[in-house]
Amino acid sequence: MVAITNAMHDTTREANQAGSEGKVRFPFISATYKYRPGGSHPADPPSYEQDLCKRSNLHEALTTLQPGEPLIPLYPVSTAGGIFSNNVLVHTGPGDKYEPLEPPRYLPVISVTSLRRPTVTNNGARYSNKRDKDIMREKIRGALLICLYHNYDRVVIGDFGMGNVYHNPPQLLAEIWRDLFLFDPVIRGHFACVVFAFEDPTQNTTQWFWDQRVKRTQREYKRKQSVKSATDYIIPKSTSTTAEWSNSLPPAPTDMAIFQSVFHRDEIERVLRTPNPRCSIAMMLS
């Protein structure tokens, strides 16, 4: 089962509610800062992990070795690796008030790094560097393998790699998750339930890409205007009408809507009917 849901500003709530009926624990996959727990790049807005560290003992879990654990540094986090924290105590709710939770909630957290603001093309639909897609696939696959290693066949996933901090193409990310669940020989068939929980159902990474393109073109247009009087240069019509191009587009789909489309039953059936080169006999024997 795959569910796409609005987490109502608290993604960890989904991890607890998803397993509350049968008392089954759902690990939560969280994007983490590469160099330290709860950290972020100075130019970035606060991340979800930073907020979760305020509301739980996640920071302590990521910095304290448990008895019997090897003395191996957890940071910096490797490209395809992650950190598994089995019992993170979430003691306060989200928002400005941070009201105490009664009772507190315990959940496993898998902390994995994401690419931060990679260069993209096609209005944010594709990575400029193909290797970036492979890296994100390795990170996501690594997180799922951590789940399986610790005997979890259910998982809650937030807006990993998207939003104001990371800005990865949401369509590509959704397809990476889907293809791993459907075709990866180690992962396929091993997850009974997957929940994609979005804090903000209106979050729109694609629209951000479109807006950035308009801003870049407008800056270039103004720069050329400033030198126009001193030259015979004629500003291309395509440059001066970027705002019109932007206004003519339909609204970009939200991140949540993209995941709903990619994981729609009809789309899943279409993908399964399409021959997959990764499942060919030649690929299996290579």
Short mmCIF file of C-alpha atoms in Angstrom, two decimals:
data_model
loop_
_atom_site.label_atom_id
_atom_site.label_comp_id
_atom_site.label_asym_id
_atom_site.label_seq_id
_atom_site.Cartn_x
_atom_site.Cartn_y
_atom_site.Cartn_z
CA MET A 1 0.00 0.00 0.00
CA VAL A 2 1.19 3.51 -0.86
CA ALA A 3 -0.52 6.52 0.71
CA ILE A 4 0.03 10.21 -0.08
CA THR A 5 -1.15 12.41 2.76
CA ASN A 6 -1.06 15.92 4.21
CA ALA A 7 0.79 15.66 7.51
CA MET A 8 -0.80 18.86 8.87
CA HIS A 9 2.55 20.40 9.84
CA ASP A 10 3.77 17.30 11.69
CA THR A 11 5.27 14.53 9.59
CA THR A 12 6.20 12.47 12.66
CA ARG A 13 2.51 12.27 13.52
CA GLU A 14 2.02 10.16 10.40
CA ALA A 15 4.74 7.75 11.49
CA ASN A 16 2.91 7.20 14.78
CA GLN A 17 -0.65 7.13 13.45
CA ALA A 18 0.27 4.84 10.56
CA GLY A 19 1.20 2.11 12.99
CA SER A 20 -1.05 2.95 15.93
CA GLU A 21 -3.85 0.54 15.07
CA GLY A 22 -1.68 -2.57 15.07
CA LYS A 23 1.07 -1.13 17.27
CA VAL A 24 3.52 -1.52 14.39
CA ARG A 25 6.43 0.90 14.40
CA PHE A 26 6.94 2.97 11.25
CA PRO A 27 10.42 4.47 10.75
CA PHE A 28 10.54 8.03 9.42
CA ILE A 29 13.06 8.98 6.72
CA SER A 30 14.36 12.48 7.43
CA ALA A 31 16.76 14.65 5.43
CA THR A 32 19.80 15.51 7.53
CA TYR A 33 22.70 17.95 7.27
CA LYS A 34 25.88 16.20 6.13
CA TYR A 35 28.27 17.59 8.73
CA ARG A 36 26.34 17.74 12.00
CA PRO A 37 22.90 16.88 13.41
CA GLY A 38 20.32 19.61 13.21
CA GLY A 39 22.62 21.79 11.15
CA SER A 40 22.09 23.57 7.86
CA HIS A 41 23.82 25.67 5.26
CA PRO A 42 24.03 29.33 6.42
CA ALA A 43 22.00 30.49 3.40
CA ASP A 44 19.16 28.02 3.95
CA PRO A 45 15.91 28.50 5.88
CA PRO A 46 15.37 26.23 8.92
CA SER A 47 15.04 22.59 7.95
CA TYR A 48 12.56 20.01 9.19
CA GLU A 49 15.36 18.21 11.03
CA GLN A 50 16.21 21.38 12.95
CA ASP A 51 12.60 21.66 14.07
CA LEU A 52 12.45 17.98 15.00
CA CYS A 53 15.62 18.34 17.10
CA LYS A 54 13.82 21.02 19.14
CA ARG A 55 10.81 18.77 19.65
CA SER A 56 12.58 15.51 20.42
CA ASN A 57 15.81 13.92 21.58
CA LEU A 58 16.95 13.36 17.99
CA HIS A 59 20.05 15.54 18.43
CA GLU A 60 21.07 13.47 21.46
CA ALA A 61 20.42 10.25 19.56
CA LEU A 62 22.66 11.41 16.72
CA THR A 63 25.52 12.45 18.99
CA THR A 64 25.52 9.81 21.74
CA LEU A 65 26.91 6.32 21.23
CA GLN A 66 24.88 3.55 22.82
CA PRO A 67 26.54 0.73 24.81
CA GLY A 68 28.08 -1.79 22.48
CA GLU A 69 28.14 0.51 19.46
CA PRO A 70 31.46 0.77 17.58
CA LEU A 71 33.46 3.97 17.96
CA ILE A 72 32.85 5.07 14.39
CA PRO A 73 32.16 8.77 13.67
CA LEU A 74 28.61 9.28 12.38
CA TYR A 75 29.45 12.55 10.64
CA PRO A 76 30.03 13.50 7.93
CA VAL A 77 27.32 11.22 6.57
CA SER A 78 28.45 9.24 3.54
CA THR A 79 26.83 9.78 0.16
CA ALA A 80 24.69 6.65 0.16
CA GLY A 81 24.68 6.06 3.91
CA GLY A 82 22.43 7.08 6.76
CA ILE A 83 22.06 7.04 10.53
CA PHE A 84 19.46 4.83 12.22
CA SER A 85 18.04 6.07 15.54
CA ASN A 86 15.74 3.39 16.91
CA ASN A 87 13.92 5.21 19.72
CA VAL A 88 13.54 8.94 19.14
CA LEU A 89 11.29 10.50 21.77
CA VAL A 90 9.07 13.23 20.28
CA HIS A 91 7.87 15.19 23.30
CA THR A 92 6.39 18.40 21.85
CA GLY A 93 4.15 19.21 18.93
CA PRO A 94 4.91 21.43 15.94
CA GLY A 95 4.29 25.12 15.49
CA ASP A 96 5.20 28.25 17.42
CA LYS A 97 3.73 27.03 20.72
CA TYR A 98 5.50 23.66 20.85
CA GLU A 99 2.86 22.24 23.18
CA PRO A 100 3.78 19.05 25.09
CA LEU A 101 2.56 15.79 23.58
CA GLU A 102 0.60 13.52 25.88
CA PRO A 103 1.69 10.83 25.73
CA PRO A 104 5.09 11.36 24.09
CA ARG A 105 5.77 9.40 20.93
CA TYR A 106 8.63 7.05 20.18
CA LEU A 107 9.64 6.32 16.62
CA PRO A 108 12.65 5.16 14.60
CA VAL A 109 14.29 7.88 12.49
CA ILE A 110 16.56 7.30 9.51
CA SER A 111 18.69 10.38 8.82
CA VAL A 112 19.93 10.61 5.22
CA THR A 113 21.51 13.50 3.35
CA SER A 114 20.00 15.01 0.21
CA LEU A 115 21.55 16.93 -2.65
CA ARG A 116 21.20 20.65 -1.98
CA ARG A 117 20.06 22.88 -4.84
CA PRO A 118 21.54 20.95 -7.76
CA THR A 119 21.61 22.60 -11.16
CA VAL A 120 18.55 21.66 -13.22
CA THR A 121 17.29 22.00 -16.77
CA ASN A 122 13.92 21.92 -18.58
CA ASN A 123 12.39 24.38 -16.10
CA GLY A 124 13.34 22.18 -13.18
CA ALA A 125 12.16 18.91 -14.69
CA ARG A 126 15.60 17.31 -15.02
CA TYR A 127 19.05 17.44 -13.47
CA SER A 128 21.66 19.19 -15.57
CA ASN A 129 24.18 16.57 -14.45
CA LYS A 130 22.93 13.00 -14.90
CA ARG A 131 25.19 11.90 -12.06
CA ASP A 132 23.00 13.90 -9.65
CA LYS A 133 20.05 11.64 -10.39
CA ASP A 134 22.21 8.59 -9.73
CA ILE A 135 23.39 10.10 -6.43
CA MET A 136 19.83 10.77 -5.26
CA ARG A 137 18.86 7.25 -6.25
CA GLU A 138 21.74 5.88 -4.17
CA LYS A 139 20.68 7.95 -1.16
CA ILE A 140 17.04 6.90 -1.38
CA ARG A 141 17.93 3.25 -1.93
CA GLY A 142 20.30 3.41 1.04
CA ALA A 143 17.52 4.71 3.29
CA LEU A 144 15.19 1.89 2.24
CA LEU A 145 17.90 -0.72 2.75
CA ILE A 146 18.40 0.59 6.29
CA CYS A 147 14.69 -0.03 6.89
CA LEU A 148 14.96 -3.59 5.66
CA TYR A 149 18.18 -4.26 7.57
CA HIS A 150 16.36 -3.37 10.79
CA ASN A 151 13.37 -5.54 9.80
CA TYR A 152 10.94 -2.71 8.99
CA ASP A 153 8.58 -3.31 6.08
CA ARG A 154 6.68 -0.06 6.61
CA VAL A 155 7.98 3.48 6.29
CA VAL A 156 6.90 7.13 6.42
CA ILE A 157 8.69 9.52 4.06
CA GLY A 158 8.55 13.31 4.23
CA ASP A 159 9.25 15.78 1.43
CA PHE A 160 12.77 14.41 1.12
CA GLY A 161 14.91 16.50 -1.25
CA MET A 162 12.22 19.07 -2.05
CA GLY A 163 11.03 22.38 -0.67
CA ASN A 164 12.87 25.57 0.21
CA VAL A 165 16.07 23.88 1.37
CA TYR A 166 16.97 21.25 -1.23
CA HIS A 167 15.18 22.06 -4.52
CA ASN A 168 15.45 18.73 -6.32
CA PRO A 169 13.04 18.00 -9.22
CA PRO A 170 9.93 16.53 -7.53
CA GLN A 171 8.80 14.54 -10.58
CA LEU A 172 12.16 12.80 -10.80
CA LEU A 173 12.23 12.09 -7.07
CA ALA A 174 8.76 10.55 -7.18
CA GLU A 175 9.81 8.35 -10.09
CA ILE A 176 12.97 7.26 -8.26
CA TRP A 177 10.94 6.15 -5.22
CA ARG A 178 8.40 4.38 -7.43
CA ASP A 179 10.98 2.58 -9.56
CA LEU A 180 12.87 1.34 -6.51
CA PHE A 181 9.69 -0.08 -4.97
CA LEU A 182 8.66 -1.69 -8.26
CA PHE A 183 11.91 -2.89 -9.83
CA ASP A 184 14.83 -2.99 -7.41
CA PRO A 185 15.64 -6.69 -6.88
CA VAL A 186 16.40 -6.20 -3.18
CA ILE A 187 13.58 -3.79 -2.31
CA ARG A 188 10.73 -4.96 -4.53
CA GLY A 189 7.98 -6.77 -2.64
CA HIS A 190 9.49 -6.17 0.80
CA PHE A 191 7.44 -3.13 1.87
CA ALA A 192 3.88 -3.69 3.03
CA CYS A 193 3.03 0.00 3.52
CA VAL A 194 4.60 3.29 2.40
CA VAL A 195 3.30 6.71 3.47
CA PHE A 196 4.46 9.93 1.81
CA ALA A 197 3.58 12.67 4.29
CA PHE A 198 3.75 16.33 3.21
CA GLU A 199 3.84 19.01 5.90
CA ASP A 200 2.51 21.60 3.49
CA PRO A 201 0.20 20.31 0.71
CA THR A 202 0.71 23.58 -1.20
CA GLN A 203 4.51 23.26 -1.31
CA ASN A 204 5.50 23.74 -4.94
CA THR A 205 9.13 23.16 -5.87
CA THR A 206 8.29 23.22 -9.60
CA GLN A 207 6.77 26.68 -9.30
CA TRP A 208 9.94 27.83 -7.54
CA PHE A 209 11.98 26.65 -10.54
CA TRP A 210 9.68 28.54 -12.91
CA ASP A 211 9.85 31.71 -10.83
CA GLN A 212 13.63 31.54 -10.70
CA ARG A 213 13.81 31.33 -14.47
CA VAL A 214 11.63 34.42 -14.81
CA LYS A 215 13.76 36.32 -12.31
CA ARG A 216 16.99 35.39 -14.07
CA THR A 217 15.64 36.45 -17.44
CA GLN A 218 14.28 39.70 -16.07
CA ARG A 219 17.64 40.52 -14.54
CA GLU A 220 19.31 39.86 -17.87
CA TYR A 221 16.70 42.01 -19.61
CA LYS A 222 17.34 44.94 -17.27
CA ARG A 223 21.09 44.57 -17.70
CA LYS A 224 20.76 44.75 -21.46
CA GLN A 225 18.41 47.72 -21.16
CA SER A 226 21.02 49.59 -19.15
CA VAL A 227 23.53 49.38 -22.01
CA LYS A 228 21.04 49.74 -24.83
CA SER A 229 21.46 53.50 -25.12
CA ALA A 230 25.22 53.14 -25.64
CA THR A 231 24.98 50.45 -28.29
CA ASP A 232 22.94 49.43 -31.29
CA TYR A 233 21.99 46.19 -29.56
CA ILE A 234 18.36 45.12 -29.97
CA ILE A 235 16.90 43.17 -27.07
CA PRO A 236 15.52 39.84 -28.30
CA LYS A 237 11.76 39.62 -28.19
CA SER A 238 11.97 36.26 -26.43
CA THR A 239 13.79 37.92 -23.54
CA SER A 240 11.40 40.82 -23.13
CA THR A 241 8.31 38.60 -23.11
CA THR A 242 9.38 36.18 -20.38
CA ALA A 243 6.74 37.53 -18.00
CA GLU A 244 4.09 36.90 -20.66
CA TRP A 245 5.39 33.34 -21.08
CA SER A 246 5.15 32.82 -17.32
CA ASN A 247 1.62 34.18 -17.12
CA SER A 248 0.48 31.95 -19.99
CA LEU A 249 1.47 28.76 -18.17
CA PRO A 250 -1.03 26.87 -16.03
CA PRO A 251 -0.17 26.72 -12.32
CA ALA A 252 2.64 24.30 -11.62
CA PRO A 253 1.56 21.10 -9.83
CA THR A 254 2.36 20.94 -6.14
CA ASP A 255 4.87 18.40 -4.85
CA MET A 256 2.07 16.43 -3.23
CA ALA A 257 0.03 16.42 -6.47
CA ILE A 258 3.04 15.14 -8.41
CA PHE A 259 3.49 12.22 -6.02
CA GLN A 260 -0.23 11.46 -6.19
CA SER A 261 0.02 11.30 -9.97
CA VAL A 262 3.19 9.19 -10.06
CA PHE A 263 1.79 6.70 -7.54
CA HIS A 264 -1.74 6.62 -8.97
CA ARG A 265 -2.95 3.07 -9.56
CA ASP A 266 -3.40 3.62 -13.30
CA GLU A 267 0.11 5.06 -13.60
CA ILE A 268 1.56 2.13 -11.65
CA GLU A 269 -0.18 -0.32 -13.99
CA ARG A 270 1.09 1.60 -17.03
CA VAL A 271 4.67 1.47 -15.75
CA LEU A 272 4.42 -2.24 -15.02
CA ARG A 273 3.16 -2.90 -18.56
CA THR A 274 6.09 -0.99 -20.07
CA PRO A 275 9.20 -3.12 -20.70
CA ASN A 276 11.88 -2.13 -18.23
CA PRO A 277 15.49 -2.44 -19.47
CA ARG A 278 16.69 -3.03 -15.90
CA CYS A 279 14.65 -6.23 -15.80
CA SER A 280 15.97 -7.70 -19.05
CA ILE A 281 17.83 -11.01 -19.02
CA ALA A 282 20.97 -9.29 -20.29
CA MET A 283 20.92 -6.83 -17.39
CA MET A 284 20.34 -9.59 -14.84
CA LEU A 285 23.30 -11.57 -16.18
CA SER A 286 25.65 -8.60 -16.50
#
